[in-house]
Amino acid sequence: MWKEELAVFDRKRKLVCILLLERLFCLASLRAKLLPEGETPPLWQAVFCYPRGWVNTGSPHEEEVSVLFQQVVQTDEAIRKPDPIPVSSEDERNALLQLESAILANKATKSDLQMKELNFEKDDDSNGHIDFITAASNLRAKMYNIEPADRLKTKRIAGKIIPAIGTSTAAVSGLVALELIKVVGVCPFQAYKNCFFNLAIPIIVFTETAAVRKTEIRNGISFTIWDRWTIHGKDNFTLLDFINTVKEKYGIEPIMVVQGVKMLYVPVMPGHVKRLKLTMQKLVKPVVNKKYVDLTVSFAPEIDGEEDLPGPPVRYYFAHENN
């Protein structure tokens, strides 16, 4: 039984995809409501440069889709879910070829296939703006099982939308540019400011920035959320070499190395001490064309029994930059 149900479901899925694509290109619903039989809406002529007199002959799949959706699929909870089987994509390829042929039949040139800017006007029923928004939004609503809206409701919602004014964007852009100038000029920390403003009141408030919080590891070694340590290796670079390099470069020896959820080195884990002689490329298994991997390290606490001390992320490069 499940094979027949799967076939019906697959046929529904393919036909619905074909029907939606055809309706996006033809807008049969707008044609039936607003225009003479077969004539293309003026909005689509303006935006997509359809030639005048282009006729939509409808979809040959509408009746078949309607019949399929009237069928009731019988289910049996006792039946085990079958293993997934490959489904041929021949129908999808045929549908794309049909759409491509339909587009090429219009004989549109490259200059015709350019988007054009239109001024939205909701009160002019002859331009098709509200009709397009209604059709497009209802197609999306149908896909996500959202209650569709009629033309009047769409028009009412569109009339309540308050456009964003350019002054706020200009103010934010200018304030950000000022801070970037301070960064380039290596200004002292006290020169940087936060800004809170509301141009409708209007009110503009500048505040001093707070220093980034530092996490102390030990012996004066600390890091912030902006810090990242880097280690450059080579082909025969072992895990022990990595640990020793971190100790020499940053003055503290890591006792644990983790890559995501994979534990590369935890001394208390059985067999992990033997990993010290393995190369980093064998432990990490780098992705093709990726030059580095981000690792997480931790350090031994000053007092036994306490939790391990966290460290900043360590970016390990598989080779030196000049290589």
mmCIF file of C-alpha atoms in Angstrom:
data_model
loop_
_atom_site.group_PDB
_atom_site.id
_atom_site.type_symbol
_atom_site.label_atom_id
_atom_site.label_comp_id
_atom_site.label_asym_id
_atom_site.label_seq_id
_atom_site.Cartn_x
_atom_site.Cartn_y
_atom_site.Cartn_z
ATOM 1 C CA MET A 1 0.000 0.000 0.000
ATOM 2 C CA TRP A 2 2.752 2.416 0.877
ATOM 3 C CA LYS A 3 4.176 2.248 -2.641
ATOM 4 C CA GLU A 4 0.899 3.460 -4.110
ATOM 5 C CA GLU A 5 0.641 6.206 -1.465
ATOM 6 C CA LEU A 6 4.205 7.302 -2.178
ATOM 7 C CA ALA A 7 3.474 7.443 -5.896
ATOM 8 C CA VAL A 8 0.369 9.579 -5.318
ATOM 9 C CA PHE A 9 2.272 11.920 -2.989
ATOM 10 C CA ASP A 10 5.167 12.254 -5.423
ATOM 11 C CA ARG A 11 2.779 12.994 -8.276
ATOM 12 C CA LYS A 12 1.043 15.652 -6.161
ATOM 13 C CA ARG A 13 4.349 17.290 -5.293
ATOM 14 C CA LYS A 14 5.515 17.456 -8.889
ATOM 15 C CA LEU A 15 2.231 18.750 -10.259
ATOM 16 C CA VAL A 16 1.952 21.418 -7.555
ATOM 17 C CA CYS A 17 5.485 22.638 -8.348
ATOM 18 C CA ILE A 18 4.663 22.787 -12.054
ATOM 19 C CA LEU A 19 1.371 24.564 -11.394
ATOM 20 C CA LEU A 20 2.956 27.162 -9.092
ATOM 21 C CA LEU A 21 5.690 27.907 -11.605
ATOM 22 C CA GLU A 22 3.181 28.254 -14.410
ATOM 23 C CA ARG A 23 1.033 30.600 -12.351
ATOM 24 C CA LEU A 24 4.010 32.737 -11.437
ATOM 25 C CA PHE A 25 4.737 33.268 -15.107
ATOM 26 C CA CYS A 26 1.163 33.542 -16.353
ATOM 27 C CA LEU A 27 -0.733 35.065 -13.382
ATOM 28 C CA ALA A 28 -3.928 33.390 -14.495
ATOM 29 C CA SER A 29 -5.829 34.684 -11.474
ATOM 30 C CA LEU A 30 -5.079 38.336 -12.283
ATOM 31 C CA ARG A 31 -5.987 37.835 -15.898
ATOM 32 C CA ALA A 32 -9.386 36.399 -14.963
ATOM 33 C CA LYS A 33 -10.216 39.183 -12.476
ATOM 34 C CA LEU A 34 -8.960 42.332 -14.163
ATOM 35 C CA LEU A 35 -8.222 41.845 -17.833
ATOM 36 C CA PRO A 36 -9.815 40.542 -21.009
ATOM 37 C CA GLU A 37 -9.331 36.872 -21.728
ATOM 38 C CA GLY A 38 -5.668 36.045 -22.260
ATOM 39 C CA GLU A 39 -4.217 39.554 -21.880
ATOM 40 C CA THR A 40 -1.132 40.036 -19.681
ATOM 41 C CA PRO A 41 -1.421 42.430 -16.662
ATOM 42 C CA PRO A 42 0.260 45.816 -17.282
ATOM 43 C CA LEU A 43 2.426 45.460 -14.158
ATOM 44 C CA TRP A 44 4.029 42.302 -15.531
ATOM 45 C CA GLN A 45 4.401 43.870 -18.964
ATOM 46 C CA ALA A 46 6.286 46.768 -17.342
ATOM 47 C CA VAL A 47 8.457 44.738 -14.970
ATOM 48 C CA PHE A 48 9.186 41.633 -17.057
ATOM 49 C CA CYS A 49 8.765 43.257 -20.501
ATOM 50 C CA TYR A 50 6.231 40.764 -21.844
ATOM 51 C CA PRO A 51 5.250 41.698 -25.422
ATOM 52 C CA ARG A 52 1.800 43.185 -25.792
ATOM 53 C CA GLY A 53 -0.830 40.710 -26.850
ATOM 54 C CA TRP A 54 0.897 37.797 -25.086
ATOM 55 C CA VAL A 55 -1.806 35.244 -24.371
ATOM 56 C CA ASN A 56 -1.991 32.865 -21.424
ATOM 57 C CA THR A 57 -3.663 29.616 -22.412
ATOM 58 C CA GLY A 58 -3.972 28.359 -18.835
ATOM 59 C CA SER A 59 -2.449 25.293 -17.221
ATOM 60 C CA PRO A 60 -3.125 21.753 -18.469
ATOM 61 C CA HIS A 61 -2.402 20.415 -14.976
ATOM 62 C CA GLU A 62 -5.081 22.266 -12.970
ATOM 63 C CA GLU A 63 -7.756 19.601 -13.426
ATOM 64 C CA GLU A 64 -5.346 16.766 -12.593
ATOM 65 C CA VAL A 65 -4.167 18.525 -9.420
ATOM 66 C CA SER A 66 -7.764 19.078 -8.333
ATOM 67 C CA VAL A 67 -8.592 15.384 -8.798
ATOM 68 C CA LEU A 68 -5.496 14.243 -6.897
ATOM 69 C CA PHE A 69 -6.208 16.468 -3.892
ATOM 70 C CA GLN A 70 -9.696 15.018 -3.593
ATOM 71 C CA GLN A 71 -8.223 11.579 -2.953
ATOM 72 C CA VAL A 72 -7.939 10.385 0.638
ATOM 73 C CA VAL A 73 -4.705 8.641 1.569
ATOM 74 C CA GLN A 74 -5.214 5.625 3.804
ATOM 75 C CA THR A 75 -2.651 5.162 6.558
ATOM 76 C CA ASP A 76 -1.781 2.231 8.777
ATOM 77 C CA GLU A 77 0.144 2.968 11.986
ATOM 78 C CA ALA A 78 1.377 -0.631 12.152
ATOM 79 C CA ILE A 79 3.284 -0.388 8.900
ATOM 80 C CA ARG A 80 6.961 0.387 9.324
ATOM 81 C CA LYS A 81 8.326 3.396 7.517
ATOM 82 C CA PRO A 82 9.922 2.105 4.305
ATOM 83 C CA ASP A 83 13.513 2.748 3.428
ATOM 84 C CA PRO A 84 13.955 5.804 1.211
ATOM 85 C CA ILE A 85 14.060 4.961 -2.478
ATOM 86 C CA PRO A 86 15.489 7.116 -5.242
ATOM 87 C CA VAL A 87 12.876 9.104 -7.156
ATOM 88 C CA SER A 88 13.436 9.931 -10.808
ATOM 89 C CA SER A 89 13.773 13.611 -11.643
ATOM 90 C CA GLU A 90 12.676 13.154 -15.251
ATOM 91 C CA ASP A 91 9.398 14.977 -14.651
ATOM 92 C CA GLU A 92 11.224 17.924 -13.094
ATOM 93 C CA ARG A 93 13.583 18.142 -16.063
ATOM 94 C CA ASN A 94 10.679 18.017 -18.481
ATOM 95 C CA ALA A 95 8.909 20.781 -16.556
ATOM 96 C CA LEU A 96 12.004 22.994 -16.692
ATOM 97 C CA LEU A 97 12.369 22.372 -20.423
ATOM 98 C CA GLN A 98 8.730 23.320 -20.967
ATOM 99 C CA LEU A 99 9.172 26.529 -18.991
ATOM 100 C CA GLU A 100 12.372 27.354 -20.850
ATOM 101 C CA SER A 101 10.627 26.814 -24.183
ATOM 102 C CA ALA A 102 7.729 29.023 -23.076
ATOM 103 C CA ILE A 103 10.110 31.816 -22.084
ATOM 104 C CA LEU A 104 12.104 31.587 -25.311
ATOM 105 C CA ALA A 105 8.885 31.645 -27.329
ATOM 106 C CA ASN A 106 8.376 35.271 -26.289
ATOM 107 C CA LYS A 107 11.572 36.191 -28.170
ATOM 108 C CA ALA A 108 12.692 38.620 -25.468
ATOM 109 C CA THR A 109 16.088 40.249 -25.862
ATOM 110 C CA LYS A 110 18.612 40.840 -23.091
ATOM 111 C CA SER A 111 17.579 44.474 -22.860
ATOM 112 C CA ASP A 112 13.971 43.378 -22.333
ATOM 113 C CA LEU A 113 14.901 41.196 -19.349
ATOM 114 C CA GLN A 114 15.872 44.089 -17.106
ATOM 115 C CA MET A 115 13.982 44.973 -13.939
ATOM 116 C CA LYS A 116 12.434 48.439 -13.947
ATOM 117 C CA GLU A 117 11.638 50.664 -10.992
ATOM 118 C CA LEU A 118 7.944 51.391 -10.447
ATOM 119 C CA ASN A 119 6.357 53.902 -8.088
ATOM 120 C CA PHE A 120 3.893 52.046 -5.864
ATOM 121 C CA GLU A 121 0.380 53.481 -6.006
ATOM 122 C CA LYS A 122 -2.305 51.582 -4.123
ATOM 123 C CA ASP A 123 -5.222 53.823 -5.105
ATOM 124 C CA ASP A 124 -4.852 53.325 -8.866
ATOM 125 C CA ASP A 125 -6.652 50.077 -9.664
ATOM 126 C CA SER A 126 -5.581 50.152 -13.300
ATOM 127 C CA ASN A 127 -1.866 49.637 -12.604
ATOM 128 C CA GLY A 128 -2.251 46.176 -11.065
ATOM 129 C CA HIS A 129 -0.015 46.923 -8.054
ATOM 130 C CA ILE A 130 -2.464 45.766 -5.377
ATOM 131 C CA ASP A 131 -3.498 42.809 -7.537
ATOM 132 C CA PHE A 132 0.103 41.672 -7.848
ATOM 133 C CA ILE A 133 0.732 42.003 -4.101
ATOM 134 C CA THR A 134 -2.479 40.094 -3.368
ATOM 135 C CA ALA A 135 -1.612 37.266 -5.760
ATOM 136 C CA ALA A 136 2.026 36.968 -4.644
ATOM 137 C CA SER A 137 1.236 37.105 -0.915
ATOM 138 C CA ASN A 138 -1.583 34.562 -1.246
ATOM 139 C CA LEU A 139 0.712 32.164 -3.102
ATOM 140 C CA ARG A 140 3.150 32.382 -0.199
ATOM 141 C CA ALA A 141 0.313 32.069 2.320
ATOM 142 C CA LYS A 142 -0.895 28.925 0.566
ATOM 143 C CA MET A 143 2.572 27.384 0.746
ATOM 144 C CA TYR A 144 2.827 27.970 4.526
ATOM 145 C CA ASN A 145 -0.822 27.248 5.361
ATOM 146 C CA ILE A 146 -1.523 30.882 6.296
ATOM 147 C CA GLU A 147 -4.990 32.340 5.923
ATOM 148 C CA PRO A 148 -5.069 34.261 2.612
ATOM 149 C CA ALA A 149 -6.113 37.915 2.388
ATOM 150 C CA ASP A 150 -8.519 39.397 -0.127
ATOM 151 C CA ARG A 151 -7.791 42.441 -2.252
ATOM 152 C CA LEU A 152 -9.367 44.949 0.144
ATOM 153 C CA LYS A 153 -7.469 43.597 3.159
ATOM 154 C CA THR A 154 -4.201 43.718 1.209
ATOM 155 C CA LYS A 155 -4.909 47.309 0.201
ATOM 156 C CA ARG A 156 -5.675 48.265 3.806
ATOM 157 C CA ILE A 157 -2.444 46.698 5.090
ATOM 158 C CA ALA A 158 -0.376 48.367 2.358
ATOM 159 C CA GLY A 159 -1.859 51.737 3.285
ATOM 160 C CA LYS A 160 -0.704 51.438 6.907
ATOM 161 C CA ILE A 161 2.947 50.726 6.126
ATOM 162 C CA ILE A 162 5.157 53.600 7.296
ATOM 163 C CA PRO A 163 8.292 53.872 5.137
ATOM 164 C CA ALA A 164 11.636 54.384 6.869
ATOM 165 C CA ILE A 165 13.031 57.860 6.397
ATOM 166 C CA GLY A 166 16.554 58.381 5.163
ATOM 167 C CA THR A 167 17.597 60.739 7.947
ATOM 168 C CA SER A 168 18.094 57.969 10.515
ATOM 169 C CA THR A 169 20.190 55.950 8.087
ATOM 170 C CA ALA A 170 22.281 59.006 7.272
ATOM 171 C CA ALA A 171 22.838 59.760 10.970
ATOM 172 C CA VAL A 172 23.931 56.199 11.755
ATOM 173 C CA SER A 173 26.265 56.111 8.737
ATOM 174 C CA GLY A 174 27.876 59.395 9.766
ATOM 175 C CA LEU A 175 28.354 58.345 13.381
ATOM 176 C CA VAL A 176 29.934 55.040 12.352
ATOM 177 C CA ALA A 177 32.246 56.874 9.950
ATOM 178 C CA LEU A 178 33.383 59.151 12.784
ATOM 179 C CA GLU A 179 34.306 56.168 14.952
ATOM 180 C CA LEU A 180 36.200 54.545 12.071
ATOM 181 C CA ILE A 181 38.211 57.748 11.616
ATOM 182 C CA LYS A 182 39.196 57.473 15.284
ATOM 183 C CA VAL A 183 40.314 53.881 14.740
ATOM 184 C CA VAL A 184 42.446 54.826 11.730
ATOM 185 C CA GLY A 185 43.901 57.764 13.653
ATOM 186 C CA VAL A 186 44.767 55.528 16.632
ATOM 187 C CA CYS A 187 42.923 57.832 19.011
ATOM 188 C CA PRO A 188 43.003 57.177 22.770
ATOM 189 C CA PHE A 189 40.325 54.983 24.295
ATOM 190 C CA GLN A 190 38.534 57.963 25.854
ATOM 191 C CA ALA A 191 37.792 59.400 22.388
ATOM 192 C CA TYR A 192 35.400 56.621 21.390
ATOM 193 C CA LYS A 193 31.705 57.120 22.108
ATOM 194 C CA ASN A 194 28.407 55.268 22.037
ATOM 195 C CA CYS A 195 25.388 57.151 20.701
ATOM 196 C CA PHE A 196 21.672 56.822 21.420
ATOM 197 C CA PHE A 197 19.360 59.043 19.398
ATOM 198 C CA ASN A 198 15.725 59.492 18.446
ATOM 199 C CA LEU A 199 15.210 62.041 15.695
ATOM 200 C CA ALA A 200 11.445 62.167 16.240
ATOM 201 C CA ILE A 201 11.731 63.780 19.710
ATOM 202 C CA PRO A 202 14.575 64.808 18.964
ATOM 203 C CA ILE A 203 17.238 63.554 21.378
ATOM 204 C CA ILE A 204 20.913 62.647 20.891
ATOM 205 C CA VAL A 205 22.960 61.222 23.782
ATOM 206 C CA PHE A 206 26.651 60.277 23.693
ATOM 207 C CA THR A 207 28.120 57.982 26.339
ATOM 208 C CA GLU A 208 31.621 56.796 27.092
ATOM 209 C CA THR A 209 32.408 53.281 26.007
ATOM 210 C CA ALA A 210 33.134 50.612 28.596
ATOM 211 C CA ALA A 211 36.392 48.730 28.464
ATOM 212 C CA VAL A 212 36.163 45.189 27.160
ATOM 213 C CA ARG A 213 36.099 42.601 29.936
ATOM 214 C CA LYS A 214 39.318 40.629 30.341
ATOM 215 C CA THR A 215 39.456 37.007 31.437
ATOM 216 C CA GLU A 216 42.473 36.302 33.605
ATOM 217 C CA ILE A 217 44.188 32.971 33.068
ATOM 218 C CA ARG A 218 47.121 33.285 35.458
ATOM 219 C CA ASN A 219 50.508 34.961 35.905
ATOM 220 C CA GLY A 220 49.283 38.129 34.218
ATOM 221 C CA ILE A 221 48.110 36.288 31.088
ATOM 222 C CA SER A 222 44.609 37.350 30.025
ATOM 223 C CA PHE A 223 42.398 37.535 26.944
ATOM 224 C CA THR A 224 39.219 39.239 25.710
ATOM 225 C CA ILE A 225 36.412 38.169 23.398
ATOM 226 C CA TRP A 226 38.294 39.845 20.535
ATOM 227 C CA ASP A 227 41.521 37.890 21.055
ATOM 228 C CA ARG A 228 42.610 34.845 19.101
ATOM 229 C CA TRP A 229 45.931 33.048 19.351
ATOM 230 C CA THR A 230 47.564 31.708 16.187
ATOM 231 C CA ILE A 231 49.934 28.797 15.666
ATOM 232 C CA HIS A 232 51.570 27.943 12.323
ATOM 233 C CA GLY A 233 52.528 24.327 11.762
ATOM 234 C CA LYS A 234 53.883 22.151 8.954
ATOM 235 C CA ASP A 235 53.361 18.689 7.481
ATOM 236 C CA ASN A 236 55.088 16.728 10.281
ATOM 237 C CA PHE A 237 53.867 19.028 13.085
ATOM 238 C CA THR A 238 52.765 16.771 15.966
ATOM 239 C CA LEU A 239 50.325 17.395 18.792
ATOM 240 C CA LEU A 240 53.276 17.645 21.186
ATOM 241 C CA ASP A 241 54.827 20.292 18.921
ATOM 242 C CA PHE A 242 51.551 22.222 19.043
ATOM 243 C CA ILE A 243 51.447 22.171 22.854
ATOM 244 C CA ASN A 244 55.108 23.190 23.149
ATOM 245 C CA THR A 245 54.660 26.017 20.613
ATOM 246 C CA VAL A 246 51.711 27.435 22.553
ATOM 247 C CA LYS A 247 53.793 27.298 25.736
ATOM 248 C CA GLU A 248 56.787 29.031 24.126
ATOM 249 C CA LYS A 249 54.753 31.727 22.354
ATOM 250 C CA TYR A 250 52.202 32.598 25.024
ATOM 251 C CA GLY A 251 53.877 31.460 28.247
ATOM 252 C CA ILE A 252 51.360 28.838 29.356
ATOM 253 C CA GLU A 253 51.000 25.131 28.572
ATOM 254 C CA PRO A 254 47.574 23.782 27.512
ATOM 255 C CA ILE A 255 46.388 20.573 29.147
ATOM 256 C CA MET A 256 43.391 19.992 26.879
ATOM 257 C CA VAL A 257 42.836 20.506 23.140
ATOM 258 C CA VAL A 258 39.370 20.258 21.599
ATOM 259 C CA GLN A 259 38.065 20.710 18.065
ATOM 260 C CA GLY A 260 34.346 21.478 18.231
ATOM 261 C CA VAL A 261 32.876 18.464 20.039
ATOM 262 C CA LYS A 262 35.871 16.246 19.260
ATOM 263 C CA MET A 263 38.416 15.825 22.052
ATOM 264 C CA LEU A 264 41.871 15.782 20.502
ATOM 265 C CA TYR A 265 43.827 15.602 23.741
ATOM 266 C CA VAL A 266 42.615 15.027 27.290
ATOM 267 C CA PRO A 267 45.362 13.453 29.443
ATOM 268 C CA VAL A 268 42.946 11.569 31.706
ATOM 269 C CA MET A 269 41.314 9.801 28.744
ATOM 270 C CA PRO A 270 42.703 6.341 27.920
ATOM 271 C CA GLY A 271 45.079 6.348 24.975
ATOM 272 C CA HIS A 272 45.245 10.117 24.629
ATOM 273 C CA VAL A 273 48.862 10.296 25.791
ATOM 274 C CA LYS A 274 49.820 8.259 22.718
ATOM 275 C CA ARG A 275 48.285 10.969 20.516
ATOM 276 C CA LEU A 276 51.121 13.342 21.394
ATOM 277 C CA LYS A 277 53.252 11.691 18.707
ATOM 278 C CA LEU A 278 50.557 11.928 16.009
ATOM 279 C CA THR A 279 50.638 14.728 13.466
ATOM 280 C CA MET A 280 48.033 17.481 13.617
ATOM 281 C CA GLN A 281 46.861 16.701 10.093
ATOM 282 C CA LYS A 282 46.082 13.131 11.118
ATOM 283 C CA LEU A 283 44.222 14.232 14.245
ATOM 284 C CA VAL A 284 42.310 17.130 12.727
ATOM 285 C CA LYS A 285 41.836 15.794 9.159
ATOM 286 C CA PRO A 286 41.665 19.170 7.406
ATOM 287 C CA VAL A 287 39.007 19.992 4.843
ATOM 288 C CA VAL A 288 40.169 20.436 1.262
ATOM 289 C CA ASN A 289 41.291 23.999 0.441
ATOM 290 C CA LYS A 290 40.980 25.083 4.089
ATOM 291 C CA LYS A 291 44.225 26.483 5.469
ATOM 292 C CA TYR A 292 43.402 26.466 9.179
ATOM 293 C CA VAL A 293 41.213 25.041 11.921
ATOM 294 C CA ASP A 294 39.966 26.705 15.103
ATOM 295 C CA LEU A 295 40.732 24.830 18.323
ATOM 296 C CA THR A 296 39.717 25.286 21.952
ATOM 297 C CA VAL A 297 42.341 24.929 24.662
ATOM 298 C CA SER A 298 42.265 25.011 28.451
ATOM 299 C CA PHE A 299 44.936 25.250 31.099
ATOM 300 C CA ALA A 300 45.676 23.714 34.479
ATOM 301 C CA PRO A 301 44.361 25.641 37.524
ATOM 302 C CA GLU A 302 46.726 27.055 40.096
ATOM 303 C CA ILE A 303 45.129 24.923 42.839
ATOM 304 C CA ASP A 304 44.505 21.209 42.349
ATOM 305 C CA GLY A 305 40.846 20.252 42.330
ATOM 306 C CA GLU A 306 39.594 23.449 40.735
ATOM 307 C CA GLU A 307 38.161 23.661 37.234
ATOM 308 C CA ASP A 308 40.439 24.035 34.234
ATOM 309 C CA LEU A 309 41.143 27.599 33.175
ATOM 310 C CA PRO A 310 39.642 28.670 29.824
ATOM 311 C CA GLY A 311 41.667 30.195 27.042
ATOM 312 C CA PRO A 312 40.997 32.099 23.831
ATOM 313 C CA PRO A 313 40.343 30.235 20.584
ATOM 314 C CA VAL A 314 43.519 29.059 18.901
ATOM 315 C CA ARG A 315 43.662 29.156 15.109
ATOM 316 C CA TYR A 316 46.049 26.487 13.871
ATOM 317 C CA TYR A 317 47.422 26.951 10.347
ATOM 318 C CA PHE A 318 48.555 23.755 8.662
ATOM 319 C CA ALA A 319 51.458 25.557 6.987
ATOM 320 C CA HIS A 320 53.323 28.836 7.295
ATOM 321 C CA GLU A 321 51.809 31.776 5.436
ATOM 322 C CA ASN A 322 54.792 32.057 3.098
ATOM 323 C CA ASN A 323 54.148 28.471 1.977
#
